[in-house]
């Protein structure tokens, strides 16, 4: 009832007008974000993990490019919840973001950087 009343008013904008029909039917976690996280190891040592890269890309080749460009070691690990995750030594968050944007693998809106 209240919604019909608001629709009748000429200067009130419908907040749901931009919603795509059927958008609420999508399962959670389908936003196609690439999550870049940092984890503390021992002392000042850190690990950078990259999760969510599409299966269209060969992750082993990406790791090879990361290792060469950033002068660090890295590997692809299998995570029970996240699937294949790229793991690199050191804090490589900014480098990875810049690399993925330069190559065109991802748009800036799809990057989620986590960590301290």
PDB file of N, CA and C in Angstrom, residues 10-86:
ATOM      1  N   UNK A  10       4.944  12.523  -7.935  1.00  0.00           N
ATOM      2  CA  UNK A  10       5.747  12.797  -9.134  1.00  0.00           C
ATOM      3  C   UNK A  10       7.242  12.961  -8.867  1.00  0.00           C
ATOM      4  N   UNK A  11       7.633  13.465  -7.715  1.00  0.00           N
ATOM      5  CA  UNK A  11       9.043  13.762  -7.494  1.00  0.00           C
ATOM      6  C   UNK A  11       9.770  12.692  -6.672  1.00  0.00           C
ATOM      7  N   UNK A  12       9.150  11.547  -6.439  1.00  0.00           N
ATOM      8  CA  UNK A  12       9.782  10.466  -5.695  1.00  0.00           C
ATOM      9  C   UNK A  12      10.294   9.433  -6.691  1.00  0.00           C
ATOM     10  N   UNK A  13      11.583   9.159  -6.606  1.00  0.00           N
ATOM     11  CA  UNK A  13      12.207   8.189  -7.510  1.00  0.00           C
ATOM     12  C   UNK A  13      12.077   6.782  -6.935  1.00  0.00           C
ATOM     13  N   UNK A  14      11.807   5.827  -7.800  1.00  0.00           N
ATOM     14  CA  UNK A  14      11.690   4.433  -7.386  1.00  0.00           C
ATOM     15  C   UNK A  14      13.088   3.879  -7.115  1.00  0.00           C
ATOM     16  N   UNK A  15      13.387   3.466  -5.882  1.00  0.00           N
ATOM     17  CA  UNK A  15      14.734   2.971  -5.586  1.00  0.00           C
ATOM     18  C   UNK A  15      15.033   1.619  -6.225  1.00  0.00           C
ATOM     19  N   UNK A  16      14.004   0.912  -6.671  1.00  0.00           N
ATOM     20  CA  UNK A  16      14.196  -0.408  -7.262  1.00  0.00           C
ATOM     21  C   UNK A  16      14.118  -0.387  -8.781  1.00  0.00           C
ATOM     22  N   UNK A  17      14.090   0.793  -9.381  1.00  0.00           N
ATOM     23  CA  UNK A  17      13.946   0.893 -10.829  1.00  0.00           C
ATOM     24  C   UNK A  17      15.152   0.321 -11.566  1.00  0.00           C
ATOM     25  N   UNK A  18      16.341   0.421 -10.977  1.00  0.00           N
ATOM     26  CA  UNK A  18      17.554  -0.049 -11.642  1.00  0.00           C
ATOM     27  C   UNK A  18      17.795  -1.545 -11.458  1.00  0.00           C
ATOM     28  N   UNK A  19      17.021  -2.185 -10.620  1.00  0.00           N
ATOM     29  CA  UNK A  19      17.228  -3.611 -10.360  1.00  0.00           C
ATOM     30  C   UNK A  19      16.895  -4.425 -11.605  1.00  0.00           C
ATOM     31  N   UNK A  20      17.730  -5.380 -11.890  1.00  0.00           N
ATOM     32  CA  UNK A  20      17.520  -6.254 -13.034  1.00  0.00           C
ATOM     33  C   UNK A  20      16.551  -7.354 -12.621  1.00  0.00           C
ATOM     34  N   UNK A  21      15.596  -7.643 -13.486  1.00  0.00           N
ATOM     35  CA  UNK A  21      14.621  -8.680 -13.163  1.00  0.00           C
ATOM     36  C   UNK A  21      15.334 -10.029 -13.055  1.00  0.00           C
ATOM     37  N   UNK A  22      15.110 -10.726 -11.962  1.00  0.00           N
ATOM     38  CA  UNK A  22      15.753 -12.014 -11.737  1.00  0.00           C
ATOM     39  C   UNK A  22      17.117 -11.892 -11.082  1.00  0.00           C
ATOM     40  N   UNK A  23      17.534 -10.672 -10.763  1.00  0.00           N
ATOM     41  CA  UNK A  23      18.845 -10.453 -10.154  1.00  0.00           C
ATOM     42  C   UNK A  23      18.926 -11.072  -8.762  1.00  0.00           C
ATOM     43  N   UNK A  24      17.795 -11.149  -8.081  1.00  0.00           N
ATOM     44  CA  UNK A  24      17.796 -11.712  -6.737  1.00  0.00           C
ATOM     45  C   UNK A  24      17.898 -13.231  -6.744  1.00  0.00           C
ATOM     46  N   UNK A  25      17.819 -13.852  -7.903  1.00  0.00           N
ATOM     47  CA  UNK A  25      17.905 -15.302  -8.010  1.00  0.00           C
ATOM     48  C   UNK A  25      19.342 -15.805  -8.094  1.00  0.00           C
ATOM     49  N   UNK A  26      20.308 -14.907  -8.247  1.00  0.00           N
ATOM     50  CA  UNK A  26      21.703 -15.319  -8.359  1.00  0.00           C
ATOM     51  C   UNK A  26      22.209 -15.818  -7.013  1.00  0.00           C
ATOM     52  N   UNK A  27      22.973 -16.911  -6.998  1.00  0.00           N
ATOM     53  CA  UNK A  27      23.520 -17.387  -5.728  1.00  0.00           C
ATOM     54  C   UNK A  27      24.603 -16.451  -5.213  1.00  0.00           C
ATOM     55  N   UNK A  28      24.825 -16.500  -3.924  1.00  0.00           N
ATOM     56  CA  UNK A  28      25.853 -15.650  -3.315  1.00  0.00           C
ATOM     57  C   UNK A  28      27.223 -16.056  -3.816  1.00  0.00           C
ATOM     58  N   UNK A  29      28.108 -15.073  -3.999  1.00  0.00           N
ATOM     59  CA  UNK A  29      29.472 -15.357  -4.413  1.00  0.00           C
ATOM     60  C   UNK A  29      29.667 -15.445  -5.911  1.00  0.00           C
ATOM     61  N   UNK A  30      28.735 -14.926  -6.703  1.00  0.00           N
ATOM     62  CA  UNK A  30      28.894 -14.987  -8.155  1.00  0.00           C
ATOM     63  C   UNK A  30      29.293 -13.632  -8.719  1.00  0.00           C
ATOM     64  N   UNK A  31      29.898 -12.801  -7.920  1.00  0.00           N
ATOM     65  CA  UNK A  31      30.254 -11.457  -8.362  1.00  0.00           C
ATOM     66  C   UNK A  31      31.539 -11.418  -9.171  1.00  0.00           C
ATOM     67  N   UNK A  32      32.234 -12.531  -9.296  1.00  0.00           N
ATOM     68  CA  UNK A  32      33.464 -12.625 -10.072  1.00  0.00           C
ATOM     69  C   UNK A  32      34.524 -11.637  -9.595  1.00  0.00           C
ATOM     70  N   UNK A  33      34.690 -11.522  -8.311  1.00  0.00           N
ATOM     71  CA  UNK A  33      35.747 -10.694  -7.755  1.00  0.00           C
ATOM     72  C   UNK A  33      37.037 -11.496  -7.687  1.00  0.00           C
ATOM     73  N   UNK A  34      38.149 -10.787  -7.807  1.00  0.00           N
ATOM     74  CA  UNK A  34      39.450 -11.387  -7.563  1.00  0.00           C
ATOM     75  C   UNK A  34      39.927 -10.846  -6.222  1.00  0.00           C
ATOM     76  N   UNK A  35      40.112 -11.744  -5.273  1.00  0.00           N
ATOM     77  CA  UNK A  35      40.503 -11.363  -3.920  1.00  0.00           C
ATOM     78  C   UNK A  35      42.009 -11.514  -3.773  1.00  0.00           C
ATOM     79  N   UNK A  36      42.653 -10.439  -3.337  1.00  0.00           N
ATOM     80  CA  UNK A  36      44.095 -10.440  -3.098  1.00  0.00           C
ATOM     81  C   UNK A  36      44.292 -10.220  -1.602  1.00  0.00           C
ATOM     82  N   UNK A  37      44.872 -11.220  -0.954  1.00  0.00           N
ATOM     83  CA  UNK A  37      45.022 -11.176   0.499  1.00  0.00           C
ATOM     84  C   UNK A  37      46.489 -11.290   0.885  1.00  0.00           C
ATOM     85  N   UNK A  38      46.793 -10.798   2.084  1.00  0.00           N
ATOM     86  CA  UNK A  38      48.136 -10.940   2.636  1.00  0.00           C
ATOM     87  C   UNK A  38      48.012 -11.681   3.959  1.00  0.00           C
ATOM     88  N   UNK A  39      48.947 -12.595   4.189  1.00  0.00           N
ATOM     89  CA  UNK A  39      48.961 -13.371   5.425  1.00  0.00           C
ATOM     90  C   UNK A  39      50.332 -13.233   6.070  1.00  0.00           C
ATOM     91  N   UNK A  40      50.333 -13.079   7.373  1.00  0.00           N
ATOM     92  CA  UNK A  40      51.580 -12.982   8.125  1.00  0.00           C
ATOM     93  C   UNK A  40      52.142 -14.377   8.349  1.00  0.00           C
ATOM     94  N   UNK A  41      53.403 -14.560   8.050  1.00  0.00           N
ATOM     95  CA  UNK A  41      54.075 -15.828   8.364  1.00  0.00           C
ATOM     96  C   UNK A  41      54.810 -15.643   9.674  1.00  0.00           C
ATOM     97  N   UNK A  42      56.089 -15.876   9.712  1.00  0.00           N
ATOM     98  CA  UNK A  42      56.849 -15.679  10.942  1.00  0.00           C
ATOM     99  C   UNK A  42      57.765 -14.471  10.789  1.00  0.00           C
ATOM    100  N   UNK A  43      57.812 -13.659  11.830  1.00  0.00           N
ATOM    101  CA  UNK A  43      58.628 -12.449  11.776  1.00  0.00           C
ATOM    102  C   UNK A  43      58.034 -11.433  10.816  1.00  0.00           C
ATOM    103  N   UNK A  44      58.869 -10.953   9.903  1.00  0.00           N
ATOM    104  CA  UNK A  44      58.417  -9.969   8.915  1.00  0.00           C
ATOM    105  C   UNK A  44      58.028 -10.616   7.594  1.00  0.00           C
ATOM    106  N   UNK A  45      58.009 -11.928   7.551  1.00  0.00           N
ATOM    107  CA  UNK A  45      57.702 -12.651   6.318  1.00  0.00           C
ATOM    108  C   UNK A  45      56.191 -12.673   6.077  1.00  0.00           C
ATOM    109  N   UNK A  46      55.802 -12.487   4.816  1.00  0.00           N
ATOM    110  CA  UNK A  46      54.385 -12.496   4.466  1.00  0.00           C
ATOM    111  C   UNK A  46      54.149 -13.330   3.212  1.00  0.00           C
ATOM    112  N   UNK A  47      52.902 -13.738   3.034  1.00  0.00           N
ATOM    113  CA  UNK A  47      52.451 -14.424   1.834  1.00  0.00           C
ATOM    114  C   UNK A  47      51.319 -13.624   1.215  1.00  0.00           C
ATOM    115  N   UNK A  48      51.297 -13.538  -0.094  1.00  0.00           N
ATOM    116  CA  UNK A  48      50.202 -12.903  -0.811  1.00  0.00           C
ATOM    117  C   UNK A  48      49.451 -13.996  -1.554  1.00  0.00           C
ATOM    118  N   UNK A  49      48.127 -14.037  -1.381  1.00  0.00           N
ATOM    119  CA  UNK A  49      47.318 -15.029  -2.079  1.00  0.00           C
ATOM    120  C   UNK A  49      46.353 -14.328  -3.021  1.00  0.00           C
ATOM    121  N   UNK A  50      46.153 -14.931  -4.186  1.00  0.00           N
ATOM    122  CA  UNK A  50      45.244 -14.403  -5.205  1.00  0.00           C
ATOM    123  C   UNK A  50      44.215 -15.486  -5.481  1.00  0.00           C
ATOM    124  N   UNK A  51      42.952 -15.162  -5.257  1.00  0.00           N
ATOM    125  CA  UNK A  51      41.875 -16.129  -5.401  1.00  0.00           C
ATOM    126  C   UNK A  51      40.792 -15.537  -6.289  1.00  0.00           C
ATOM    127  N   UNK A  52      40.229 -16.352  -7.164  1.00  0.00           N
ATOM    128  CA  UNK A  52      39.107 -15.911  -7.983  1.00  0.00           C
ATOM    129  C   UNK A  52      39.439 -15.664  -9.436  1.00  0.00           C
ATOM    130  N   UNK A  53      40.656 -15.948  -9.868  1.00  0.00           N
ATOM    131  CA  UNK A  53      40.998 -15.783 -11.282  1.00  0.00           C
ATOM    132  C   UNK A  53      40.273 -16.864 -12.070  1.00  0.00           C
ATOM    133  N   UNK A  54      39.691 -16.472 -13.175  1.00  0.00           N
ATOM    134  CA  UNK A  54      38.891 -17.372 -13.996  1.00  0.00           C
ATOM    135  C   UNK A  54      39.705 -18.568 -14.475  1.00  0.00           C
ATOM    136  N   UNK A  55      39.012 -19.673 -14.701  1.00  0.00           N
ATOM    137  CA  UNK A  55      39.675 -20.878 -15.205  1.00  0.00           C
ATOM    138  C   UNK A  55      40.079 -20.730 -16.668  1.00  0.00           C
ATOM    139  N   UNK A  56      39.679 -19.635 -17.316  1.00  0.00           N
ATOM    140  CA  UNK A  56      40.096 -19.375 -18.694  1.00  0.00           C
ATOM    141  C   UNK A  56      41.596 -19.124 -18.779  1.00  0.00           C
ATOM    142  N   UNK A  57      42.190 -18.694 -17.681  1.00  0.00           N
ATOM    143  CA  UNK A  57      43.613 -18.370 -17.648  1.00  0.00           C
ATOM    144  C   UNK A  57      44.388 -19.509 -16.999  1.00  0.00           C
ATOM    145  N   UNK A  58      45.563 -19.788 -17.531  1.00  0.00           N
ATOM    146  CA  UNK A  58      46.440 -20.811 -16.965  1.00  0.00           C
ATOM    147  C   UNK A  58      47.174 -20.206 -15.769  1.00  0.00           C
ATOM    148  N   UNK A  59      46.827 -20.667 -14.593  1.00  0.00           N
ATOM    149  CA  UNK A  59      47.386 -20.081 -13.370  1.00  0.00           C
ATOM    150  C   UNK A  59      48.881 -20.342 -13.237  1.00  0.00           C
ATOM    151  N   UNK A  60      49.350 -21.471 -13.748  1.00  0.00           N
ATOM    152  CA  UNK A  60      50.788 -21.756 -13.680  1.00  0.00           C
ATOM    153  C   UNK A  60      51.577 -20.769 -14.535  1.00  0.00           C
ATOM    154  N   UNK A  61      51.034 -20.375 -15.677  1.00  0.00           N
ATOM    155  CA  UNK A  61      51.711 -19.379 -16.513  1.00  0.00           C
ATOM    156  C   UNK A  61      51.666 -18.004 -15.857  1.00  0.00           C
ATOM    157  N   UNK A  62      50.556 -17.695 -15.189  1.00  0.00           N
ATOM    158  CA  UNK A  62      50.480 -16.429 -14.458  1.00  0.00           C
ATOM    159  C   UNK A  62      51.520 -16.390 -13.341  1.00  0.00           C
ATOM    160  N   UNK A  63      51.663 -17.498 -12.610  1.00  0.00           N
ATOM    161  CA  UNK A  63      52.662 -17.560 -11.534  1.00  0.00           C
ATOM    162  C   UNK A  63      54.055 -17.370 -12.104  1.00  0.00           C
ATOM    163  N   UNK A  64      54.314 -17.978 -13.245  1.00  0.00           N
ATOM    164  CA  UNK A  64      55.627 -17.840 -13.880  1.00  0.00           C
ATOM    165  C   UNK A  64      55.901 -16.374 -14.230  1.00  0.00           C
ATOM    166  N   UNK A  65      54.889 -15.675 -14.747  1.00  0.00           N
ATOM    167  CA  UNK A  65      55.049 -14.256 -15.074  1.00  0.00           C
ATOM    168  C   UNK A  65      55.229 -13.417 -13.809  1.00  0.00           C
ATOM    169  N   UNK A  66      54.453 -13.723 -12.759  1.00  0.00           N
ATOM    170  CA  UNK A  66      54.586 -13.002 -11.489  1.00  0.00           C
ATOM    171  C   UNK A  66      55.989 -13.169 -10.914  1.00  0.00           C
ATOM    172  N   UNK A  67      56.489 -14.403 -10.920  1.00  0.00           N
ATOM    173  CA  UNK A  67      57.807 -14.682 -10.351  1.00  0.00           C
ATOM    174  C   UNK A  67      58.899 -13.914 -11.081  1.00  0.00           C
ATOM    175  N   UNK A  68      58.781 -13.852 -12.389  1.00  0.00           N
ATOM    176  CA  UNK A  68      59.800 -13.161 -13.176  1.00  0.00           C
ATOM    177  C   UNK A  68      59.711 -11.648 -12.995  1.00  0.00           C
ATOM    178  N   UNK A  69      58.491 -11.111 -13.015  1.00  0.00           N
ATOM    179  CA  UNK A  69      58.316  -9.661 -12.940  1.00  0.00           C
ATOM    180  C   UNK A  69      58.571  -9.111 -11.534  1.00  0.00           C
ATOM    181  N   UNK A  70      58.136  -9.832 -10.496  1.00  0.00           N
ATOM    182  CA  UNK A  70      58.228  -9.322  -9.127  1.00  0.00           C
ATOM    183  C   UNK A  70      59.436  -9.853  -8.365  1.00  0.00           C
ATOM    184  N   UNK A  71      60.235 -10.732  -8.968  1.00  0.00           N
ATOM    185  CA  UNK A  71      61.424 -11.318  -8.330  1.00  0.00           C
ATOM    186  C   UNK A  71      61.075 -11.965  -6.989  1.00  0.00           C
ATOM    187  N   UNK A  72      60.084 -12.845  -7.034  1.00  0.00           N
ATOM    188  CA  UNK A  72      59.677 -13.570  -5.833  1.00  0.00           C
ATOM    189  C   UNK A  72      59.352 -15.006  -6.222  1.00  0.00           C
ATOM    190  N   UNK A  73      59.170 -15.851  -5.236  1.00  0.00           N
ATOM    191  CA  UNK A  73      58.774 -17.221  -5.508  1.00  0.00           C
ATOM    192  C   UNK A  73      57.262 -17.331  -5.386  1.00  0.00           C
ATOM    193  N   UNK A  74      56.685 -18.332  -6.039  1.00  0.00           N
ATOM    194  CA  UNK A  74      55.248 -18.516  -5.979  1.00  0.00           C
ATOM    195  C   UNK A  74      54.839 -19.891  -6.446  1.00  0.00           C
ATOM    196  N   UNK A  75      53.584 -20.230  -6.150  1.00  0.00           N
ATOM    197  CA  UNK A  75      53.049 -21.529  -6.531  1.00  0.00           C
ATOM    198  C   UNK A  75      51.529 -21.450  -6.616  1.00  0.00           C
ATOM    199  N   UNK A  76      50.941 -22.479  -7.200  1.00  0.00           N
ATOM    200  CA  UNK A  76      49.484 -22.623  -7.235  1.00  0.00           C
ATOM    201  C   UNK A  76      49.130 -23.738  -6.265  1.00  0.00           C
ATOM    202  N   UNK A  77      48.265 -23.422  -5.295  1.00  0.00           N
ATOM    203  CA  UNK A  77      47.849 -24.430  -4.325  1.00  0.00           C
ATOM    204  C   UNK A  77      46.359 -24.706  -4.504  1.00  0.00           C
ATOM    205  N   UNK A  78      45.944 -25.880  -4.092  1.00  0.00           N
ATOM    206  CA  UNK A  78      44.532 -26.264  -4.147  1.00  0.00           C
ATOM    207  C   UNK A  78      43.923 -26.050  -2.769  1.00  0.00           C
ATOM    208  N   UNK A  79      42.946 -25.139  -2.687  1.00  0.00           N
ATOM    209  CA  UNK A  79      42.274 -24.841  -1.427  1.00  0.00           C
ATOM    210  C   UNK A  79      40.910 -25.523  -1.444  1.00  0.00           C
ATOM    211  N   UNK A  80      40.514 -26.097  -0.316  1.00  0.00           N
ATOM    212  CA  UNK A  80      39.261 -26.851  -0.270  1.00  0.00           C
ATOM    213  C   UNK A  80      38.037 -25.975  -0.533  1.00  0.00           C
ATOM    214  N   UNK A  81      38.060 -24.724  -0.074  1.00  0.00           N
ATOM    215  CA  UNK A  81      36.904 -23.841  -0.227  1.00  0.00           C
ATOM    216  C   UNK A  81      37.008 -22.951  -1.462  1.00  0.00           C
ATOM    217  N   UNK A  82      38.196 -22.433  -1.769  1.00  0.00           N
ATOM    218  CA  UNK A  82      38.359 -21.436  -2.825  1.00  0.00           C
ATOM    219  C   UNK A  82      38.840 -22.011  -4.150  1.00  0.00           C
ATOM    220  N   UNK A  83      39.168 -23.281  -4.216  1.00  0.00           N
ATOM    221  CA  UNK A  83      39.684 -23.865  -5.452  1.00  0.00           C
ATOM    222  C   UNK A  83      41.169 -23.574  -5.596  1.00  0.00           C
ATOM    223  N   UNK A  84      41.606 -23.300  -6.827  1.00  0.00           N
ATOM    224  CA  UNK A  84      43.023 -23.010  -7.065  1.00  0.00           C
ATOM    225  C   UNK A  84      43.337 -21.582  -6.639  1.00  0.00           C
ATOM    226  N   UNK A  85      44.375 -21.440  -5.828  1.00  0.00           N
ATOM    227  CA  UNK A  85      44.789 -20.141  -5.298  1.00  0.00           C
ATOM    228  C   UNK A  85      46.263 -19.945  -5.618  1.00  0.00           C
ATOM    229  N   UNK A  86      46.602 -18.752  -6.104  1.00  0.00           N
ATOM    230  CA  UNK A  86      48.002 -18.409  -6.360  1.00  0.00           C
ATOM    231  C   UNK A  86      48.595 -17.864  -5.068  1.00  0.00           C
TER     232      UNK A  86
END
